[in-house]
Amino acid sequence: PVVLSRNSAIAVFFKARKFYESALELESGYLGAVLSLADLHVIEGRNGDAISLLQRYLKNWADDSLHTKLAQVFAASNMLTEALSHYEEAL
């Protein structure tokens, strides 16, 4: 496995975030970029940002993958009632 220094990891995350944000500017409905950006937020410990992003997209795209990802983020944030609600929506 490749081990990055903290500064290198931060630089990689920054570039990835900019890539996903640019992809969404070009194609706002690209759910793959939304899901990946949400994952990146969680990796960075920014669960609130991931939740906000996913909730914003759920207003326009009622997609099972968005509900599933949001449920996972809620569960990781120990918001179990909200997680269960979105898991049920995904079904």
CSV table of C-alpha atoms in Angstrom, one decimal:
chain,number,residue,atom,x,y,z
A,1,PRO,CA,0.0,0.0,0.0
A,2,VAL,CA,1.0,3.6,-0.7
A,3,VAL,CA,1.4,5.8,2.4
A,4,LEU,CA,1.1,9.5,2.0
A,5,SER,CA,2.3,12.2,4.3
A,6,ARG,CA,-0.4,14.3,5.9
A,7,ASN,CA,0.4,17.2,3.5
A,8,SER,CA,0.3,15.0,0.5
A,9,ALA,CA,-3.0,13.5,1.5
A,10,ILE,CA,-4.5,17.0,2.1
A,11,ALA,CA,-3.3,18.0,-1.4
A,12,VAL,CA,-4.9,14.8,-3.0
A,13,PHE,CA,-8.2,15.4,-1.2
A,14,PHE,CA,-8.2,19.1,-2.3
A,15,LYS,CA,-7.6,18.1,-5.9
A,16,ALA,CA,-10.3,15.4,-5.8
A,17,ARG,CA,-12.8,17.9,-4.2
A,18,LYS,CA,-12.1,20.4,-7.0
A,19,PHE,CA,-12.5,17.7,-9.6
A,20,TYR,CA,-15.9,16.6,-8.3
A,21,GLU,CA,-17.1,20.2,-7.9
A,22,SER,CA,-16.0,21.0,-11.4
A,23,ALA,CA,-17.8,18.0,-12.8
A,24,LEU,CA,-21.0,19.1,-11.0
A,25,GLU,CA,-20.6,22.6,-12.5
A,26,LEU,CA,-20.5,21.1,-15.9
A,27,GLU,CA,-23.2,18.4,-15.4
A,28,SER,CA,-25.2,19.1,-12.3
A,29,GLY,CA,-27.1,15.8,-12.6
A,30,TYR,CA,-24.0,13.7,-12.5
A,31,LEU,CA,-24.9,11.6,-9.4
A,32,GLY,CA,-21.6,9.7,-9.5
A,33,ALA,CA,-19.8,13.0,-8.7
A,34,VAL,CA,-22.3,13.8,-5.9
A,35,LEU,CA,-21.8,10.4,-4.3
A,36,SER,CA,-18.0,10.6,-4.6
A,37,LEU,CA,-17.9,14.2,-3.2
A,38,ALA,CA,-20.1,13.0,-0.3
A,39,ASP,CA,-17.6,10.2,0.4
A,40,LEU,CA,-14.7,12.6,0.3
A,41,HIS,CA,-16.5,14.9,2.8
A,42,VAL,CA,-16.9,11.9,5.1
A,43,ILE,CA,-13.3,10.9,4.8
A,44,GLU,CA,-12.3,14.5,5.7
A,45,GLY,CA,-14.6,14.3,8.8
A,46,ARG,CA,-17.1,16.8,7.2
A,47,ASN,CA,-20.3,14.7,7.7
A,48,GLY,CA,-22.4,17.8,7.9
A,49,ASP,CA,-21.3,18.9,4.5
A,50,ALA,CA,-22.0,15.4,3.1
A,51,ILE,CA,-25.5,15.5,4.6
A,52,SER,CA,-26.2,19.0,3.2
A,53,LEU,CA,-25.0,18.0,-0.3
A,54,LEU,CA,-27.0,14.8,-0.4
A,55,GLN,CA,-30.2,16.5,0.9
A,56,ARG,CA,-29.8,19.3,-1.6
A,57,TYR,CA,-29.6,16.7,-4.5
A,58,LEU,CA,-32.5,14.7,-3.1
A,59,LYS,CA,-34.8,17.7,-3.6
A,60,ASN,CA,-34.4,17.4,-7.4
A,61,TRP,CA,-33.4,13.7,-7.9
A,62,ALA,CA,-35.3,11.1,-5.9
A,63,ASP,CA,-32.7,8.4,-6.4
A,64,ASP,CA,-32.2,5.3,-4.3
A,65,SER,CA,-28.4,5.7,-4.4
A,66,LEU,CA,-28.7,9.2,-2.8
A,67,HIS,CA,-31.0,7.8,-0.1
A,68,THR,CA,-28.6,4.9,0.6
A,69,LYS,CA,-25.5,7.2,0.8
A,70,LEU,CA,-27.4,9.7,3.0
A,71,ALA,CA,-28.4,6.8,5.3
A,72,GLN,CA,-24.8,5.7,5.5
A,73,VAL,CA,-23.7,9.2,6.5
A,74,PHE,CA,-26.4,9.6,9.0
A,75,ALA,CA,-25.5,6.2,10.5
A,76,ALA,CA,-21.8,7.2,10.7
A,77,SER,CA,-22.9,10.4,12.4
A,78,ASN,CA,-24.9,8.3,15.0
A,79,MET,CA,-28.2,9.8,13.7
A,80,LEU,CA,-29.9,6.4,13.5
A,81,THR,CA,-33.5,7.5,13.2
A,82,GLU,CA,-32.6,9.6,10.1
A,83,ALA,CA,-30.5,6.7,8.8
A,84,LEU,CA,-33.4,4.2,9.1
A,85,SER,CA,-35.7,6.6,7.3
A,86,HIS,CA,-33.5,6.9,4.3
A,87,TYR,CA,-32.7,3.2,4.2
A,88,GLU,CA,-36.4,2.6,4.0
A,89,GLU,CA,-36.8,5.2,1.3
A,90,ALA,CA,-34.1,3.4,-0.7
A,91,LEU,CA,-36.1,0.2,-0.6
